[in-house]
Tab-separated table of C-alpha atoms in Angstrom:
chain	number	residue	atom	x	y	z
A	30	UNK	CA	-12.475	-11.456	-15.046
A	31	UNK	CA	-9.863	-9.068	-16.208
A	32	UNK	CA	-12.527	-6.396	-16.671
A	33	UNK	CA	-13.756	-6.724	-13.089
A	34	UNK	CA	-10.221	-6.401	-11.763
A	35	UNK	CA	-9.695	-3.367	-13.911
A	36	UNK	CA	-12.969	-1.843	-12.701
A	37	UNK	CA	-11.950	-2.466	-9.089
A	38	UNK	CA	-8.572	-0.863	-9.676
A	39	UNK	CA	-10.276	2.127	-11.313
A	40	UNK	CA	-12.610	2.446	-8.321
A	41	UNK	CA	-9.685	2.229	-5.979
A	42	UNK	CA	-7.819	4.983	-7.725
A	43	UNK	CA	-10.857	7.284	-7.723
A	44	UNK	CA	-11.274	6.715	-3.963
A	45	UNK	CA	-7.581	7.425	-3.517
A	46	UNK	CA	-7.889	10.598	-5.565
A	47	UNK	CA	-10.862	11.754	-3.454
A	48	UNK	CA	-8.974	11.028	-0.210
A	49	UNK	CA	-5.902	12.862	-1.453
A	50	UNK	CA	-8.057	15.818	-2.500
A	51	UNK	CA	-9.709	15.879	0.943
A	52	UNK	CA	-6.282	15.749	2.579
A	53	UNK	CA	-5.088	18.676	0.488
A	54	UNK	CA	-8.225	20.674	1.320
A	55	UNK	CA	-7.737	19.945	5.018
A	56	UNK	CA	-4.080	21.015	4.863
A	57	UNK	CA	-4.982	24.265	3.084
A	58	UNK	CA	-7.738	24.957	5.628
A	59	UNK	CA	-5.290	24.406	8.509
A	60	UNK	CA	-2.736	26.752	6.941
A	61	UNK	CA	-5.376	29.450	6.483
A	62	UNK	CA	-6.584	28.991	10.062
A	63	UNK	CA	-2.997	29.163	11.366
A	64	UNK	CA	-2.250	32.374	9.478
A	65	UNK	CA	-5.497	33.893	10.770
A	66	UNK	CA	-4.555	32.991	14.374
A	67	UNK	CA	-1.059	34.445	13.843
A	68	UNK	CA	-2.543	37.748	12.639
A	69	UNK	CA	-4.919	37.854	15.615
A	70	UNK	CA	-2.011	37.202	18.015
A	71	UNK	CA	0.095	39.905	16.331
A	72	UNK	CA	-2.782	42.376	16.782
A	73	UNK	CA	-3.117	41.403	20.457
A	74	UNK	CA	0.616	41.908	21.035
A	75	UNK	CA	0.530	45.270	19.236
A	76	UNK	CA	-2.472	46.342	21.342
A	77	UNK	CA	-0.708	45.290	24.558
A	78	UNK	CA	2.403	47.236	23.538
A	79	UNK	CA	0.284	50.281	22.717
A	80	UNK	CA	-1.376	50.115	26.142
A	81	UNK	CA	2.015	49.734	27.817
A	82	UNK	CA	3.287	52.850	26.029
A	83	UNK	CA	0.122	54.790	26.949
A	84	UNK	CA	0.589	53.724	30.571
A	85	UNK	CA	4.192	54.948	30.474
A	86	UNK	CA	5.869	51.533	30.520
A	87	UNK	CA	8.527	50.202	28.241
A	88	UNK	CA	6.977	47.360	26.256
A	89	UNK	CA	8.983	44.158	26.492
A	90	UNK	CA	8.888	40.984	24.480
A	91	UNK	CA	8.811	37.820	26.546
A	92	UNK	CA	9.335	34.345	25.147
A	93	UNK	CA	6.124	32.305	25.498
A	94	UNK	CA	7.719	29.689	27.760
A	95	UNK	CA	9.919	32.061	29.784
A	96	UNK	CA	9.085	32.481	33.485
A	97	UNK	CA	7.818	35.932	34.394
A	98	UNK	CA	10.091	37.671	36.851
A	99	UNK	CA	10.124	41.214	38.138
A	100	UNK	CA	13.750	42.306	38.355
A	101	UNK	CA	14.601	44.749	41.113
A	102	UNK	CA	17.595	46.908	40.285
A	103	UNK	CA	19.607	48.288	43.193
A	104	UNK	CA	19.143	52.019	43.659
A	105	UNK	CA	22.207	54.112	42.900
A	106	UNK	CA	22.937	56.834	45.441
A	107	UNK	CA	22.060	60.263	44.063
A	108	UNK	CA	21.809	63.778	45.356
A	109	UNK	CA	18.567	64.386	43.487
A	110	UNK	CA	15.220	63.347	44.961
A	111	UNK	CA	14.187	59.840	43.954
A	112	UNK	CA	11.148	60.029	41.680
A	113	UNK	CA	10.958	56.264	41.188
A	114	UNK	CA	8.650	54.262	43.462
A	115	UNK	CA	10.444	52.567	46.322
A	116	UNK	CA	10.623	48.802	46.571
A	117	UNK	CA	7.966	48.996	49.322
A	118	UNK	CA	5.671	50.827	46.918
A	119	UNK	CA	6.355	48.239	44.228
A	120	UNK	CA	5.683	45.272	46.492
A	121	UNK	CA	2.655	46.785	48.223
A	122	UNK	CA	1.333	50.024	46.712
A	123	UNK	CA	-1.156	50.533	49.537
A	124	UNK	CA	1.317	50.097	52.380
A	125	UNK	CA	2.353	53.749	52.330
A	126	UNK	CA	-1.153	55.099	52.945
A	127	UNK	CA	-4.015	53.756	55.008
A	128	UNK	CA	-7.396	53.436	53.348
A	129	UNK	CA	-9.520	56.566	53.511
A	130	UNK	CA	-12.572	56.593	55.701
A	131	UNK	CA	-15.542	55.520	53.608
A	132	UNK	CA	-18.169	58.196	53.292
A	133	UNK	CA	-21.132	55.905	53.997
A	134	UNK	CA	-19.421	53.779	56.639
A	135	UNK	CA	-19.245	50.720	54.376
A	136	UNK	CA	-16.323	49.446	52.372
A	137	UNK	CA	-17.192	49.261	48.684
A	138	UNK	CA	-15.637	46.439	46.633
A	139	UNK	CA	-13.525	47.327	43.617
A	140	UNK	CA	-15.888	45.331	41.386
A	141	UNK	CA	-18.311	48.282	41.454
A	142	UNK	CA	-15.955	50.167	39.144
A	143	UNK	CA	-16.772	50.141	35.432
A	144	UNK	CA	-14.348	48.024	33.423
A	145	UNK	CA	-13.096	46.113	36.466
A	146	UNK	CA	-14.278	42.512	36.337
A	147	UNK	CA	-13.630	39.517	38.577
A	148	UNK	CA	-10.243	38.631	37.058
A	149	UNK	CA	-8.883	42.167	37.456
A	150	UNK	CA	-10.370	42.288	40.966
A	151	UNK	CA	-8.593	39.041	41.814
A	152	UNK	CA	-5.288	40.495	40.568
A	153	UNK	CA	-5.842	43.649	42.645
A	154	UNK	CA	-6.692	41.495	45.682
A	155	UNK	CA	-3.441	39.580	45.202
A	156	UNK	CA	-1.699	42.971	45.377
A	157	UNK	CA	-3.582	43.902	48.570
A	158	UNK	CA	-6.338	46.117	47.146
A	159	UNK	CA	-9.919	45.023	47.718
A	160	UNK	CA	-11.873	48.234	48.300
A	161	UNK	CA	-12.549	51.376	46.327
A	162	UNK	CA	-11.194	53.505	49.169
A	163	UNK	CA	-7.778	51.840	48.852
A	164	UNK	CA	-7.642	52.790	45.167
A	165	UNK	CA	-8.865	56.336	45.796
A	166	UNK	CA	-5.942	57.293	48.055
A	167	UNK	CA	-3.106	56.101	45.802
A	168	UNK	CA	-0.523	58.644	44.689
A	169	UNK	CA	0.589	58.837	41.045
A	170	UNK	CA	3.801	56.932	41.857
A	171	UNK	CA	1.822	54.215	43.629
A	172	UNK	CA	-0.587	53.998	40.697
A	173	UNK	CA	2.339	53.534	38.302
A	174	UNK	CA	3.848	50.828	40.523
A	175	UNK	CA	0.483	49.088	40.829
A	176	UNK	CA	-0.157	49.235	37.085
A	177	UNK	CA	3.238	47.646	36.405
A	178	UNK	CA	2.165	44.643	38.502
A	179	UNK	CA	-1.226	44.143	36.853
A	180	UNK	CA	0.146	41.480	34.451
A	181	UNK	CA	-2.382	41.101	31.611
A	182	UNK	CA	-4.279	44.171	32.844
A	183	UNK	CA	-1.409	46.659	32.378
A	184	UNK	CA	-2.818	49.973	31.198
A	185	UNK	CA	-6.370	49.277	32.340
A	186	UNK	CA	-6.132	51.566	35.398
A	187	UNK	CA	-5.698	54.628	33.177
A	188	UNK	CA	-7.750	53.434	30.208
A	189	UNK	CA	-10.847	52.582	32.258
A	190	UNK	CA	-10.230	55.497	34.666
A	191	UNK	CA	-10.426	53.330	37.806
A	192	UNK	CA	-8.798	55.950	40.047
A	193	UNK	CA	-11.195	58.693	38.937
A	194	UNK	CA	-14.138	56.357	39.477
A	195	UNK	CA	-12.821	55.284	42.882
A	196	UNK	CA	-12.292	58.863	44.043
A	197	UNK	CA	-15.851	59.846	43.098
A	198	UNK	CA	-17.332	56.839	44.914
A	199	UNK	CA	-15.049	57.201	47.945
A	200	UNK	CA	-16.157	60.823	48.250
A	201	UNK	CA	-19.789	59.678	48.150
A	202	UNK	CA	-20.447	61.493	44.851
A	203	UNK	CA	-22.801	58.936	43.320
A	204	UNK	CA	-24.402	61.564	41.067
A	205	UNK	CA	-21.012	62.669	39.736
A	206	UNK	CA	-20.034	59.048	39.149
A	207	UNK	CA	-23.240	58.283	37.257
A	208	UNK	CA	-22.923	61.466	35.191
A	209	UNK	CA	-19.401	60.537	34.107
A	210	UNK	CA	-19.564	56.726	33.959
A	211	UNK	CA	-23.204	55.686	33.787
A	212	UNK	CA	-25.571	54.043	36.225
A	213	UNK	CA	-23.924	52.509	39.281
A	214	UNK	CA	-24.692	48.811	39.384
A	215	UNK	CA	-25.094	46.654	42.485
């Protein structure tokens, strides 16, 4: 009987060794996966900072659980003309100018623009912009103020050339749009 007990103990230790080995493999796999995710996140942050710099913004680092707030600094009185967008332009970039008259009599949605999907369109709508004509009439200062409010889409206005696209479509230049940006969908 001693031999059967010894055989059972030997079997138990080999099962334990296999389970420990599987646990170690799982732990190593999780560490590798975690380091891969960290590298991907670092690349995403670097890309976002690069886009912010290209768009003319100062990249900021925000703690993951920190609430997102847009601080409004009081304007200091100066004798020089103010080149910064006013608080009205920051809160509603389209308030300063009415939408241009559409060339075909219909209002074209911003989703016709290349590189502007439903999530970006929803963000623009939250900022009061729903038509191509509203984008086409924005001044450079208004574009900068709008871009600063685009949250995860900061830099996309310039990178995907939304204003250029909007101005071509608002002017009714479908051929010019298609020559520069490809076939107009929808």
